[in-house]
PDB file of C-alpha atoms in Angstrom:
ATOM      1  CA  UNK A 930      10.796  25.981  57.512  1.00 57.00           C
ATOM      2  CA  UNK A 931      13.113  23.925  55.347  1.00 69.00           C
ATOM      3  CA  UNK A 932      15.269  21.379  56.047  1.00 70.00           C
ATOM      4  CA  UNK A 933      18.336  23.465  54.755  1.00 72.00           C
ATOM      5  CA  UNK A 934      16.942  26.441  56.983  1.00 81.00           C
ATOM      6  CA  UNK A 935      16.779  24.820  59.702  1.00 83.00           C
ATOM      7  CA  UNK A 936      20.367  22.831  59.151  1.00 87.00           C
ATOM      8  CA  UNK A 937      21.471  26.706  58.919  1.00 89.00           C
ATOM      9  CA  UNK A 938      19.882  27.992  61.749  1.00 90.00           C
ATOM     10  CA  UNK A 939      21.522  25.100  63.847  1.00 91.00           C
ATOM     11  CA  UNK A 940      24.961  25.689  62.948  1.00 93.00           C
ATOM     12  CA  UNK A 941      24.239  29.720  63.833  1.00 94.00           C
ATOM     13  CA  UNK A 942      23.100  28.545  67.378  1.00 95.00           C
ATOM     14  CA  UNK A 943      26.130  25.909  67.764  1.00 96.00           C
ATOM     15  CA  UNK A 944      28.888  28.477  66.334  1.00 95.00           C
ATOM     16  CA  UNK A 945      27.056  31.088  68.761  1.00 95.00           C
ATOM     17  CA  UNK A 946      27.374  28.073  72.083  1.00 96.00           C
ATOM     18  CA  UNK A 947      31.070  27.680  71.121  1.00 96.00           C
ATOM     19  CA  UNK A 948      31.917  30.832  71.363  1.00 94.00           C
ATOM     20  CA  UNK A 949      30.284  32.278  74.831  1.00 94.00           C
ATOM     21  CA  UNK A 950      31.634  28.750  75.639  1.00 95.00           C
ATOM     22  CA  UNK A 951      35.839  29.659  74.853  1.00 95.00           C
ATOM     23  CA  UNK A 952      34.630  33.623  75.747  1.00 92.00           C
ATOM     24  CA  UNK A 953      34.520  32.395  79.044  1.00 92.00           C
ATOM     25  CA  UNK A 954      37.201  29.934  78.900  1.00 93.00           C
ATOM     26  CA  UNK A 955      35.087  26.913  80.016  1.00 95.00           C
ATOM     27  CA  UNK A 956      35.697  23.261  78.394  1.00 96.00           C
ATOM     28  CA  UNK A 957      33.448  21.112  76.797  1.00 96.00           C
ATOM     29  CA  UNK A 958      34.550  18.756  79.449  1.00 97.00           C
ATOM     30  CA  UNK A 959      33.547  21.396  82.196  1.00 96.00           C
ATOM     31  CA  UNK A 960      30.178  22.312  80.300  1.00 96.00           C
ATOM     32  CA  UNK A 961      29.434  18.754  79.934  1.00 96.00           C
ATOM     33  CA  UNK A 962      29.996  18.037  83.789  1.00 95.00           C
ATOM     34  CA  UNK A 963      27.918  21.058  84.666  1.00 94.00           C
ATOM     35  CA  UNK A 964      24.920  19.508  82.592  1.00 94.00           C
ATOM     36  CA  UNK A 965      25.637  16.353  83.312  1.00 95.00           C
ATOM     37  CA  UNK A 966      26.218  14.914  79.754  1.00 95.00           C
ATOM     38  CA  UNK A 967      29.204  12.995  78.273  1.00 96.00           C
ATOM     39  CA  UNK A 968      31.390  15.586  76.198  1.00 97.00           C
ATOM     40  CA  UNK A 969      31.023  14.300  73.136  1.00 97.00           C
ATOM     41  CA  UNK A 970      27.311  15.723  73.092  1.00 97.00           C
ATOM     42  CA  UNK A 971      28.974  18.765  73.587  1.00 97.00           C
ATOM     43  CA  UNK A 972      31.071  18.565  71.139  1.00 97.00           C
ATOM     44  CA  UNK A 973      27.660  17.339  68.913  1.00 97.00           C
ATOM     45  CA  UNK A 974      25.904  20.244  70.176  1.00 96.00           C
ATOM     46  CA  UNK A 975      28.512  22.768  69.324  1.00 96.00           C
ATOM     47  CA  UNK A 976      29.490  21.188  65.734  1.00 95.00           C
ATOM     48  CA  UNK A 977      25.672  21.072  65.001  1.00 93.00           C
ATOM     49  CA  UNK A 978      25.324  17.371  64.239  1.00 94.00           C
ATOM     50  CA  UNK A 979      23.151  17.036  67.779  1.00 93.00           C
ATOM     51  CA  UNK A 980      19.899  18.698  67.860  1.00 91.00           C
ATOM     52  CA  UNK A 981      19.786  20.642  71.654  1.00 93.00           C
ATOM     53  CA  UNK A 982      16.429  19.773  73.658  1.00 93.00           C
ATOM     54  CA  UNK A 983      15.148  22.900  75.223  1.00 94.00           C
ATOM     55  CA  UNK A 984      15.834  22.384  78.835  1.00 95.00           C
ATOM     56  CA  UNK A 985      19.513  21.933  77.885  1.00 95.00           C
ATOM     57  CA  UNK A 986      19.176  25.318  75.747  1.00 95.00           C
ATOM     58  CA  UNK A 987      18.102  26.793  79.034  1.00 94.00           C
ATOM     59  CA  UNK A 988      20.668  25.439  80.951  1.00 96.00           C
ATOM     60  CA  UNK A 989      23.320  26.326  78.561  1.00 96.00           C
ATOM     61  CA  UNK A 990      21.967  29.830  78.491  1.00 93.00           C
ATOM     62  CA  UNK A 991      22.254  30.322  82.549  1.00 92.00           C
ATOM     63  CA  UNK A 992      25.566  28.874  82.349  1.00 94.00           C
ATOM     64  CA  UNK A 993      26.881  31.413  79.814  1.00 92.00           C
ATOM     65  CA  UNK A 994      24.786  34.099  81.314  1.00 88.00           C
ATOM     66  CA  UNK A 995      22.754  34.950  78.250  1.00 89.00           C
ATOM     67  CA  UNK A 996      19.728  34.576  76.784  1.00 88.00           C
ATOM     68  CA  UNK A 997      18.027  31.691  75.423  1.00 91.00           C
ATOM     69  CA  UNK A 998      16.982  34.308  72.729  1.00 89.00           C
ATOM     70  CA  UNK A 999      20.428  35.295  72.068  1.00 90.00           C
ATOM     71  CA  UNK A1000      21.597  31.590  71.105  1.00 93.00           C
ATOM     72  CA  UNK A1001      18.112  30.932  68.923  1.00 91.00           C
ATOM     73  CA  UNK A1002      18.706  34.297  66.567  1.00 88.00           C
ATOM     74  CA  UNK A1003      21.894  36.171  68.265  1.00 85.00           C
ATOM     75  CA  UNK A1004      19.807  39.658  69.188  1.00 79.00           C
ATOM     76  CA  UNK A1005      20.602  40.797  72.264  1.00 72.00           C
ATOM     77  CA  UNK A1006      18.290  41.551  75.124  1.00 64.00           C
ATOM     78  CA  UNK A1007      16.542  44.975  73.997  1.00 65.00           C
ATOM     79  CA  UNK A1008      16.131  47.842  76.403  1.00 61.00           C
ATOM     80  CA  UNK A1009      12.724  46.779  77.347  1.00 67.00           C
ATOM     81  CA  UNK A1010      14.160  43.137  78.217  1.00 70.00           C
ATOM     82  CA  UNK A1011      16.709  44.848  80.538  1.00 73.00           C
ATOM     83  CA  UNK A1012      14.458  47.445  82.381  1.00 74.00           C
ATOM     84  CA  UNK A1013      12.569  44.681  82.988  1.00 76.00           C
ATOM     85  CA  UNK A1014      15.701  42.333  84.681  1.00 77.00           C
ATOM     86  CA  UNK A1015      16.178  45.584  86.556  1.00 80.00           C
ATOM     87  CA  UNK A1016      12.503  45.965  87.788  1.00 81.00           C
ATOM     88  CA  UNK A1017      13.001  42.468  89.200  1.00 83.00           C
ATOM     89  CA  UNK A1018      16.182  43.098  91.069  1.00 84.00           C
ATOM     90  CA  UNK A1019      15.424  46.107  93.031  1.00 86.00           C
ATOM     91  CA  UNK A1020      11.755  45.367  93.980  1.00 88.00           C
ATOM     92  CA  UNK A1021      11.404  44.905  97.529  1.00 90.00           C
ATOM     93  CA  UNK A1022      14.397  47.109  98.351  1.00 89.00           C
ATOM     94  CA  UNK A1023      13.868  49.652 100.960  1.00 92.00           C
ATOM     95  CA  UNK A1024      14.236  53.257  99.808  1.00 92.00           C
ATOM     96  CA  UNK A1025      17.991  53.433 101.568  1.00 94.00           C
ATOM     97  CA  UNK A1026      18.548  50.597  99.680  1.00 92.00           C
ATOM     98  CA  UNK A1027      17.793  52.081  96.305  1.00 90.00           C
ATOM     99  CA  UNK A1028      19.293  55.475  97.308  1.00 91.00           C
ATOM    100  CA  UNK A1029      23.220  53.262  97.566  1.00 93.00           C
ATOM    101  CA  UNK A1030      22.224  51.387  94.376  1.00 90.00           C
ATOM    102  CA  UNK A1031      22.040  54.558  92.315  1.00 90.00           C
ATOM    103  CA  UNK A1032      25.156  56.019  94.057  1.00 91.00           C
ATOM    104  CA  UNK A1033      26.910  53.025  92.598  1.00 91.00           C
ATOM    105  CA  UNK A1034      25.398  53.187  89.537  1.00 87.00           C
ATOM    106  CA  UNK A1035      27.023  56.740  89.590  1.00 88.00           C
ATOM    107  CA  UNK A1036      30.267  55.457  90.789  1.00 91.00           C
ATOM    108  CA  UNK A1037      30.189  53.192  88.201  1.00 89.00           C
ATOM    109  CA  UNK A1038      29.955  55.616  85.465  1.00 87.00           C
ATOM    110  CA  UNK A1039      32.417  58.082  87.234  1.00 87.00           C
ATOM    111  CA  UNK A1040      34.539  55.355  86.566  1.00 82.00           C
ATOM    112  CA  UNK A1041      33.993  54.627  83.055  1.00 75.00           C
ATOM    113  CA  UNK A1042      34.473  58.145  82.557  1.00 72.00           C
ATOM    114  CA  UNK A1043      37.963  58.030  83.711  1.00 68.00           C
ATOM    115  CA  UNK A1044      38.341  55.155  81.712  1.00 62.00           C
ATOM    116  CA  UNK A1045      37.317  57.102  78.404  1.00 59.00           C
ATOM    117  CA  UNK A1046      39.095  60.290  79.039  1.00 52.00           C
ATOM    118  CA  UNK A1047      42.334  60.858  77.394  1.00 54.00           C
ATOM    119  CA  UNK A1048      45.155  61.644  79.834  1.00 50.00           C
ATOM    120  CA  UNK A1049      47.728  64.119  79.265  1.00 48.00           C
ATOM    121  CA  UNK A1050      51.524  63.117  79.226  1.00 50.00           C
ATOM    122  CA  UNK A1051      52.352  66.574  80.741  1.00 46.00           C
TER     123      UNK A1051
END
């Protein structure tokens, strides 16, 4: 990998930090508490002139609630990923369990349903 590749690839993982950063309307100064850093390597991290070590990637990525893969290329989680969160989460359930989870899953999309139906003004 170059040097200019890799300069690139940086500034695509900072700009992509920043911005699950502001989505959920965290500051550096809260980020940098949470890792326990000073908030200018924050603000080094998310400009792209600080190179991130991996266990602060991993941190990062369980703050924002993504991926360490999403910040390293910005793909999402692929179906497989997810099935497999979703394996983890219900195992060990009991049957009644897994019986309500699926009638919320249901409510859930009853819901979105509503949410995508156009209403009538009559």
């Amino acid at each position: 990998m170059t040097s200019e590749s890799s300069d690139t690839q940086r500034n695509e993982m900072a700009a992509r930090l920043r911005e699950a950063r502001e989505y959920l309307g965290m500051s550096q100064e809260e980020v940098a508490n949470a890792l326990g850093v000073s908030r200018p390597a924050i603000s080094n991290i998310e400009s792209g002139t600080r190179k991130i070590e991996a266990v602060e990637l991993d941190q990062l990525a369980r703050l924002y609630g993504r991926s360490v893969g999403y910040f390293l290329s910005g793909e999402e989680p692929g179906d497989g990923e997810k099935v497999a969160f979703f394996a983890r989460t219900l195992k060990g359930l009991s049957q009644k369990d897994l019986n309500e989870v699926a009638r919320f899953a249901d409510f859930l999309r009853a819901g979105a349903n509503k949410k995508n139906t156009p209403r009538s003004n009559g």
